[in-house]
Amino acid sequence: MAVRLDDKHVRDFIQPHELEAIQCQVEAAHQVLHQGTGLGNDFLGWLTLPDDYDKEEFARIQKAAEKIRSDSDVLIVIGIGGSYLGARAAIEFLHSPLYNNLKKDTPDIYFAGNSISSSALNDILSLCEGRDVSVNVISKSGTTTEPAIAFRVFKKYLEERYGVEGAKGRIYATTDKEKGTLKKLADEQGYETFVVPDNVGGRFSVLTAVGLLPIAVSGADIGAIMQGASDAAKAYANPSLDQNDCYRYAALRNILYRKGKAIELLVSYEPQFTMVAEWWKQLYGESEGKDGKSLFPASVTFSTDLHSMGQFIQDGTRNLFETVVLFDKVRSELIIEEDPNDGDGLNFLAGKPMSYVNRKAFEGTVLAHTDGGVPNLVLSIPEANAYEYGYMTYFFEKACGISGYMMGVNPFNQPGVEDYKRNMFALLGKPGYEAQKQALEQRLQ
Amino acid sequence: MAVRLDDKHVRDFIQPHELEAIQCQVEAAHQVLHQGTGLGNDFLGWLTLPDDYDKEEFARIQKAAEKIRSDSDVLIVIGIGGSYLGARAAIEFLHSPLYNNLKKDTPDIYFAGNSISSSALNDILSLCEGRDVSVNVISKSGTTTEPAIAFRVFKKYLEERYGVEGAKGRIYATTDKEKGTLKKLADEQGYETFVVPDNVGGRFSVLTAVGLLPIAVSGADIGAIMQGASDAAKAYANPSLDQNDCYRYAALRNILYRKGKAIELLVSYEPQFTMVAEWWKQLYGESEGKDGKSLFPASVTFSTDLHSMGQFIQDGTRNLFETVVLFDKVRSELIIEEDPNDGDGLNFLAGKPMSYVNRKAFEGTVLAHTDGGVPNLVLSIPEANAYEYGYMTYFFEKACGISGYMMGVNPFNQPGVEDYKRNMFALLGKPGYEAQKQALEQRLQ
């Protein structure tokens, strides 16, 4: 199996019979998920997506990516939440968090429309100066405030630089297949469009055009990504905890939650995983964080954060557990060399690969943290390539579906995200929201 | 006052008499801090640093920064924990998270030696190709594994490119004033050295040479930073909660903790604050996370993370509160323009500054989240400039000292950080750590 779960470091915290006791809940979750009888069953498209995705559209994605690579120095990806995190995570994971800074023969890829910061938007505008630009705007409806503001700015920018006609060939819209304001505009203008499927929620959408177009522009092999996801779908079809690491992950985190662990810390030892952890936080936080329940998802990158959050993890409030993601093989190796001087006392490491030291840091840490009362789940992944990315993505998505049903929530809605928007629209005086404005303003006095 | 605390949005959660009741504990914390009679009193140098810092060294920092700006395209800053986060946070805060990508007349600044990832180190090495490089290595002892490995690599790199003599003029060591292997090496080689003071812990060291040299290289006004910190030191000298927003922040977070809030989420609406939040996580996590106690420090950047963690915050486990940091004035503004088409329905915002929309997003969110049962503290800062950076830094540092004493811990040590290191050294076969190796390896089987 491509993703392997080692639960050795939770054995001081969880007895074998606890897994046995929860097996029937896992099976129940498996049934409602696969039979589509649970809450949120309108949004189960991600489950079979790795095999039944639209092959014609997939080919168009690859062609569009090729065109963008050939005529653009910069791709601006406009989207927020699930229309932002997946693609960015994949690009940093498959290349580097410094993708835009490193020498390469693919375009720089910047993400806009994921905040309301004018400073951030102006920065990205300034990066386009003197360089050829394409835009991929991603929004199911076209009216989400953040991407809509950014797209207004970039549409105008492209039209000024390339003319209205020229701009049309540089704008790619990923949106609803038939309705919504962005779809309407795209059809009027003749932008190439890709589909946000109706039955795939934003946080589960990275393996649709939402994620795949920007990822393909970065030069990553999106066919291999889908193959990895497809193999994972087959591997995680058996509801027995003995034979399904994905379900075992879901079960163990529920057990730990029920023992009072309130926080799950996703840990890695490679900075290229940091944005995947941000994607994971949305996946789990938004799927399970409702009805007053659920694990708070947080993340750290070690050893960096052993020198910031390490003290708390070792010895602070005992309300957390760690899920560590390891890679068997690193993207690029470095051998520590002998220094005749040895002033730093590191010669005992001479000739050793740095990845060996990083692995020993993990081993030392997992023992220290479990000694400190922090259970550790360990996920091992062969390497950070496209195939494994697809496999890992499906692992986390399916574990999330199972875990959410075990938690007793609807894992596929996000009603709480609307509350701030309603208030914001009222305070902004948006037509249709006038009623609450005054009452809200009073509360701000 | 430069930093203002608004506690209106905790009033549904905290009664006025609760602050009154805790005033005596604030005063007690103030006394032990200022009289130096509390735990960890060897590390109180940060308290008076904004006024009694070494002026001669400060001038040397500015001169060195000028030299680096004149002879280098890239500065590599090697350090971890407190020798990394402060400078990076300040540079992103004062310029942009895209500082290295934006056009500018100051060097790119990359941070190395803050992980054991060979991929990350190789990436940074590759960025140096064909560009003039200087290195600032920051380590009190010179033997911390991560920066020591990175410095070994970069020392050799500079010596190969510039010759042994040429390299000496490009290496700046920030280290102990007299002892340790880095100080010894620096003296032997004739590197210019700066001091990590004995009485300032790593996480409190950003206003020493540790932070100031890289910050000065970025072109920021470090004199203004120190002035801001000095003014904050004067402003927060009065122990009365009525007159000290810094102490009120410390008191309120302790009250919320004692009411069962386990997580403090530091929130901002500007991506340029994101790394400051990482610095804050070390400051609070490492100062207070001990003896099985303390708030788990986490952070989000809105509105980005309203579309990922927003659901959890609105409606998940009710174990958290938010501390929101706002800026009265943004770094750069953008006016939303009229669109004759208005397909996105945003014309009701035409003519409005984006910062106005961002402010309404905050207002809508603070009301939604408090309605959802999440107390909100709000800190307002005039703008993200050097003076306010210094002021804000001192605010958070002093609040941390007061809060830690109120929490009943030693806010200035970090014993738990050593545990993983001991294990790692044993597993790596470091001389002197042989005894535990076998026992640890057995536990990993």
CSV table of N, CA, C and O in Angstrom, one decimal, chain B residues 212-283:
chain,number,residue,atom,x,y,z
B,212,LEU,N,17.7,42.1,14.5
B,212,LEU,CA,17.9,43.4,13.8
B,212,LEU,C,18.7,43.4,12.6
B,212,LEU,O,18.5,44.2,11.7
B,213,LEU,N,19.8,42.5,12.5
B,213,LEU,CA,20.6,42.6,11.4
B,213,LEU,C,19.8,42.2,10.1
B,213,LEU,O,19.8,42.9,9.1
B,214,PRO,N,19.1,41.0,10.1
B,214,PRO,CA,18.4,40.7,8.9
B,214,PRO,C,17.3,41.8,8.6
B,214,PRO,O,17.1,42.1,7.4
B,215,ILE,N,16.7,42.3,9.6
B,215,ILE,CA,15.6,43.3,9.4
B,215,ILE,C,16.2,44.5,8.7
B,215,ILE,O,15.6,45.1,7.8
B,216,ALA,N,17.4,44.9,9.2
B,216,ALA,CA,18.0,46.1,8.7
B,216,ALA,C,18.4,45.9,7.2
B,216,ALA,O,18.3,46.8,6.4
B,217,VAL,N,18.9,44.7,6.9
B,217,VAL,CA,19.2,44.4,5.5
B,217,VAL,C,18.0,44.6,4.6
B,217,VAL,O,18.2,45.0,3.4
B,218,SER,N,16.9,44.3,5.1
B,218,SER,CA,15.7,44.4,4.3
B,218,SER,C,15.3,45.9,4.0
B,218,SER,O,14.4,46.2,3.3
B,219,GLY,N,16.0,46.8,4.7
B,219,GLY,CA,15.8,48.2,4.5
B,219,GLY,C,14.9,48.8,5.5
B,219,GLY,O,14.6,50.0,5.4
B,220,ALA,N,14.4,48.0,6.4
B,220,ALA,CA,13.5,48.6,7.4
B,220,ALA,C,14.3,49.5,8.4
B,220,ALA,O,15.5,49.2,8.7
B,221,ASP,N,13.6,50.4,9.0
B,221,ASP,CA,14.2,51.4,9.9
B,221,ASP,C,14.3,50.8,11.4
B,221,ASP,O,13.3,50.9,12.1
B,222,ILE,N,15.4,50.2,11.7
B,222,ILE,CA,15.5,49.5,13.0
B,222,ILE,C,15.5,50.5,14.2
B,222,ILE,O,15.2,50.2,15.3
B,223,GLY,N,15.9,51.8,13.9
B,223,GLY,CA,15.9,52.8,14.9
B,223,GLY,C,14.4,53.1,15.3
B,223,GLY,O,14.1,53.2,16.5
B,224,ALA,N,13.5,53.1,14.3
B,224,ALA,CA,12.1,53.3,14.6
B,224,ALA,C,11.5,52.1,15.3
B,224,ALA,O,10.7,52.3,16.2
B,225,ILE,N,12.0,50.9,15.0
B,225,ILE,CA,11.5,49.8,15.8
B,225,ILE,C,11.9,49.9,17.3
B,225,ILE,O,11.0,49.7,18.1
B,226,MET,N,13.1,50.3,17.5
B,226,MET,CA,13.5,50.4,18.9
B,226,MET,C,12.8,51.5,19.6
B,226,MET,O,12.4,51.4,20.8
B,227,GLN,N,12.5,52.6,18.9
B,227,GLN,CA,11.7,53.7,19.5
B,227,GLN,C,10.3,53.2,19.8
B,227,GLN,O,9.8,53.6,20.9
B,228,GLY,N,9.7,52.5,19.0
B,228,GLY,CA,8.4,51.9,19.2
B,228,GLY,C,8.4,51.0,20.5
B,228,GLY,O,7.5,51.1,21.4
B,229,ALA,N,9.4,50.2,20.6
B,229,ALA,CA,9.5,49.3,21.7
B,229,ALA,C,9.7,50.1,23.0
B,229,ALA,O,9.1,49.8,24.1
B,230,SER,N,10.5,51.1,22.9
B,230,SER,CA,10.8,52.0,24.1
B,230,SER,C,9.6,52.7,24.5
B,230,SER,O,9.3,52.7,25.8
B,231,ASP,N,8.8,53.2,23.6
B,231,ASP,CA,7.5,53.9,24.0
B,231,ASP,C,6.5,52.9,24.6
B,231,ASP,O,5.8,53.2,25.5
B,232,ALA,N,6.6,51.6,24.1
B,232,ALA,CA,5.7,50.6,24.7
B,232,ALA,C,6.1,50.3,26.1
B,232,ALA,O,5.3,50.1,27.0
B,233,ALA,N,7.4,50.2,26.3
B,233,ALA,CA,7.9,49.9,27.7
B,233,ALA,C,7.4,51.0,28.6
B,233,ALA,O,7.0,50.6,29.8
B,234,LYS,N,7.4,52.2,28.2
B,234,LYS,CA,6.8,53.3,29.1
B,234,LYS,C,5.3,53.1,29.2
B,234,LYS,O,4.8,53.3,30.3
B,235,ALA,N,4.6,52.9,28.2
B,235,ALA,CA,3.2,52.8,28.2
B,235,ALA,C,2.6,51.7,29.1
B,235,ALA,O,1.6,51.8,29.6
B,236,TYR,N,3.4,50.6,29.2
B,236,TYR,CA,2.9,49.4,29.9
B,236,TYR,C,3.6,49.2,31.2
B,236,TYR,O,3.8,48.1,31.7
B,237,ALA,N,3.8,50.3,31.9
B,237,ALA,CA,4.5,50.2,33.2
B,237,ALA,C,3.6,50.3,34.4
B,237,ALA,O,3.9,50.1,35.5
B,238,ASN,N,2.3,50.6,34.1
B,238,ASN,CA,1.3,50.8,35.2
B,238,ASN,C,0.5,49.5,35.4
B,238,ASN,O,-0.2,49.1,34.4
B,239,PRO,N,0.5,49.0,36.6
B,239,PRO,CA,-0.1,47.7,36.8
B,239,PRO,C,-1.6,47.7,36.8
B,239,PRO,O,-2.2,46.6,36.9
B,240,SER,N,-2.2,48.8,36.7
B,240,SER,CA,-3.7,48.9,36.8
B,240,SER,C,-4.3,48.5,35.5
B,240,SER,O,-4.0,49.0,34.4
B,241,LEU,N,-5.2,47.5,35.6
B,241,LEU,CA,-5.9,46.9,34.4
B,241,LEU,C,-6.6,48.0,33.6
B,241,LEU,O,-6.8,47.9,32.4
B,242,ASP,N,-7.1,49.0,34.3
B,242,ASP,CA,-7.8,50.1,33.6
B,242,ASP,C,-6.9,50.9,32.7
B,242,ASP,O,-7.4,51.5,31.8
B,243,GLN,N,-5.7,50.9,33.0
B,243,GLN,CA,-4.8,51.8,32.2
B,243,GLN,C,-3.7,51.0,31.5
B,243,GLN,O,-2.7,51.6,31.0
B,244,ASN,N,-3.8,49.7,31.4
B,244,ASN,CA,-2.7,49.0,30.7
B,244,ASN,C,-3.3,47.9,29.8
B,244,ASN,O,-3.7,46.8,30.3
B,245,ASP,N,-3.5,48.2,28.5
B,245,ASP,CA,-4.1,47.2,27.6
B,245,ASP,C,-3.2,45.9,27.5
B,245,ASP,O,-3.8,44.8,27.2
B,246,CYS,N,-2.0,46.1,27.7
B,246,CYS,CA,-1.1,44.9,27.6
B,246,CYS,C,-1.4,43.9,28.7
B,246,CYS,O,-1.5,42.7,28.5
B,247,TYR,N,-1.5,44.4,29.9
B,247,TYR,CA,-1.8,43.6,31.1
B,247,TYR,C,-3.3,43.1,31.0
B,247,TYR,O,-3.6,42.0,31.4
B,248,ARG,N,-4.1,43.9,30.4
B,248,ARG,CA,-5.5,43.5,30.3
B,248,ARG,C,-5.6,42.3,29.3
B,248,ARG,O,-6.4,41.3,29.5
B,249,TYR,N,-4.8,42.3,28.3
B,249,TYR,CA,-4.8,41.2,27.4
B,249,TYR,C,-4.3,39.9,28.1
B,249,TYR,O,-4.9,38.8,28.0
B,250,ALA,N,-3.3,40.1,28.9
B,250,ALA,CA,-2.7,38.9,29.7
B,250,ALA,C,-3.8,38.4,30.7
B,250,ALA,O,-4.0,37.2,30.8
B,251,ALA,N,-4.5,39.3,31.3
B,251,ALA,CA,-5.5,38.9,32.3
B,251,ALA,C,-6.7,38.2,31.6
B,251,ALA,O,-7.2,37.2,32.1
B,252,LEU,N,-7.2,38.8,30.5
B,252,LEU,CA,-8.4,38.3,29.9
B,252,LEU,C,-8.1,36.9,29.3
B,252,LEU,O,-8.9,36.0,29.4
B,253,ARG,N,-6.9,36.6,28.8
B,253,ARG,CA,-6.6,35.3,28.3
B,253,ARG,C,-6.5,34.3,29.4
B,253,ARG,O,-6.9,33.1,29.2
B,254,ASN,N,-6.0,34.7,30.6
B,254,ASN,CA,-6.0,33.8,31.7
B,254,ASN,C,-7.4,33.5,32.2
B,254,ASN,O,-7.7,32.4,32.6
B,255,ILE,N,-8.3,34.5,32.2
B,255,ILE,CA,-9.6,34.3,32.7
B,255,ILE,C,-10.3,33.3,31.7
B,255,ILE,O,-11.0,32.3,32.1
B,256,LEU,N,-10.2,33.5,30.4
B,256,LEU,CA,-10.8,32.6,29.4
B,256,LEU,C,-10.2,31.2,29.6
B,256,LEU,O,-11.0,30.2,29.5
B,257,TYR,N,-9.0,31.1,29.8
B,257,TYR,CA,-8.4,29.7,30.0
B,257,TYR,C,-9.0,29.0,31.2
B,257,TYR,O,-9.3,27.9,31.2
B,258,ARG,N,-9.2,29.8,32.3
B,258,ARG,CA,-9.7,29.2,33.5
B,258,ARG,C,-11.2,28.9,33.4
B,258,ARG,O,-11.8,28.1,34.2
B,259,LYS,N,-11.8,29.4,32.3
B,259,LYS,CA,-13.2,29.1,32.0
B,259,LYS,C,-13.3,27.9,31.1
B,259,LYS,O,-14.4,27.6,30.6
B,260,GLY,N,-12.2,27.3,30.8
B,260,GLY,CA,-12.2,26.1,29.9
B,260,GLY,C,-11.9,26.3,28.5
B,260,GLY,O,-11.9,25.4,27.7
B,261,LYS,N,-11.6,27.6,28.1
B,261,LYS,CA,-11.1,27.8,26.7
B,261,LYS,C,-9.7,27.2,26.6
B,261,LYS,O,-8.8,27.6,27.4
B,262,ALA,N,-9.5,26.3,25.7
B,262,ALA,CA,-8.2,25.6,25.6
B,262,ALA,C,-7.3,26.1,24.5
B,262,ALA,O,-6.1,25.8,24.5
B,263,ILE,N,-7.9,26.8,23.6
B,263,ILE,CA,-7.2,27.2,22.4
B,263,ILE,C,-7.4,28.8,22.2
B,263,ILE,O,-8.5,29.3,22.3
B,264,GLU,N,-6.2,29.4,22.0
B,264,GLU,CA,-6.3,30.8,21.6
B,264,GLU,C,-5.9,30.9,20.1
B,264,GLU,O,-4.8,30.5,19.7
B,265,LEU,N,-6.8,31.5,19.3
B,265,LEU,CA,-6.6,31.6,17.9
B,265,LEU,C,-6.2,33.1,17.6
B,265,LEU,O,-7.0,34.0,17.8
B,266,LEU,N,-5.0,33.3,17.1
B,266,LEU,CA,-4.6,34.7,16.8
B,266,LEU,C,-5.0,34.9,15.3
B,266,LEU,O,-4.7,34.2,14.4
B,267,VAL,N,-5.8,35.9,15.1
B,267,VAL,CA,-6.5,36.2,13.9
B,267,VAL,C,-6.0,37.5,13.2
B,267,VAL,O,-5.9,38.5,14.0
B,268,SER,N,-5.7,37.5,12.0
B,268,SER,CA,-5.6,38.8,11.3
B,268,SER,C,-6.2,38.7,9.9
B,268,SER,O,-6.6,37.6,9.4
B,269,TYR,N,-6.4,39.8,9.3
B,269,TYR,CA,-7.0,40.0,8.0
B,269,TYR,C,-6.0,40.4,6.9
B,269,TYR,O,-6.4,40.7,5.8
B,270,GLU,N,-4.7,40.3,7.3
B,270,GLU,CA,-3.7,40.7,6.4
B,270,GLU,C,-2.6,39.6,6.3
B,270,GLU,O,-2.0,39.3,7.3
B,271,PRO,N,-2.4,39.0,5.1
B,271,PRO,CA,-1.4,38.0,5.0
B,271,PRO,C,0.0,38.4,5.5
B,271,PRO,O,0.8,37.5,5.9
B,272,GLN,N,0.3,39.7,5.5
B,272,GLN,CA,1.6,40.1,6.0
B,272,GLN,C,1.8,39.9,7.5
B,272,GLN,O,2.9,40.0,8.0
B,273,PHE,N,0.7,39.5,8.2
B,273,PHE,CA,0.8,39.3,9.6
B,273,PHE,C,1.0,37.8,9.9
B,273,PHE,O,1.3,37.4,11.0
B,274,THR,N,0.9,36.9,8.9
B,274,THR,CA,0.9,35.5,9.1
B,274,THR,C,2.1,35.0,9.8
B,274,THR,O,2.0,34.2,10.7
B,275,MET,N,3.3,35.5,9.4
B,275,MET,CA,4.5,35.0,10.1
B,275,MET,C,4.7,35.6,11.5
B,275,MET,O,5.3,35.0,12.4
B,276,VAL,N,4.1,36.8,11.7
B,276,VAL,CA,4.1,37.3,13.1
B,276,VAL,C,3.3,36.4,14.0
B,276,VAL,O,3.7,36.1,15.1
B,277,ALA,N,2.3,35.8,13.5
B,277,ALA,CA,1.5,34.8,14.2
B,277,ALA,C,2.3,33.6,14.6
B,277,ALA,O,2.2,33.0,15.6
B,278,GLU,N,3.2,33.2,13.6
B,278,GLU,CA,4.1,32.1,13.9
B,278,GLU,C,5.1,32.4,15.0
B,278,GLU,O,5.4,31.6,15.9
B,279,TRP,N,5.6,33.6,15.0
B,279,TRP,CA,6.5,34.1,16.1
B,279,TRP,C,5.7,34.1,17.4
B,279,TRP,O,6.2,33.7,18.4
B,280,TRP,N,4.5,34.6,17.4
B,280,TRP,CA,3.6,34.7,18.6
B,280,TRP,C,3.4,33.3,19.1
B,280,TRP,O,3.4,33.1,20.3
B,281,LYS,N,3.2,32.3,18.2
B,281,LYS,CA,3.0,30.9,18.7
B,281,LYS,C,4.2,30.4,19.5
B,281,LYS,O,4.1,29.7,20.5
B,282,GLN,N,5.4,30.7,19.0
B,282,GLN,CA,6.6,30.3,19.8
B,282,GLN,C,6.6,31.1,21.1
B,282,GLN,O,6.8,30.5,22.2
B,283,LEU,N,6.4,32.4,21.0
B,283,LEU,CA,6.4,33.2,22.2
B,283,LEU,C,5.5,32.7,23.3
B,283,LEU,O,6.0,32.4,24.5
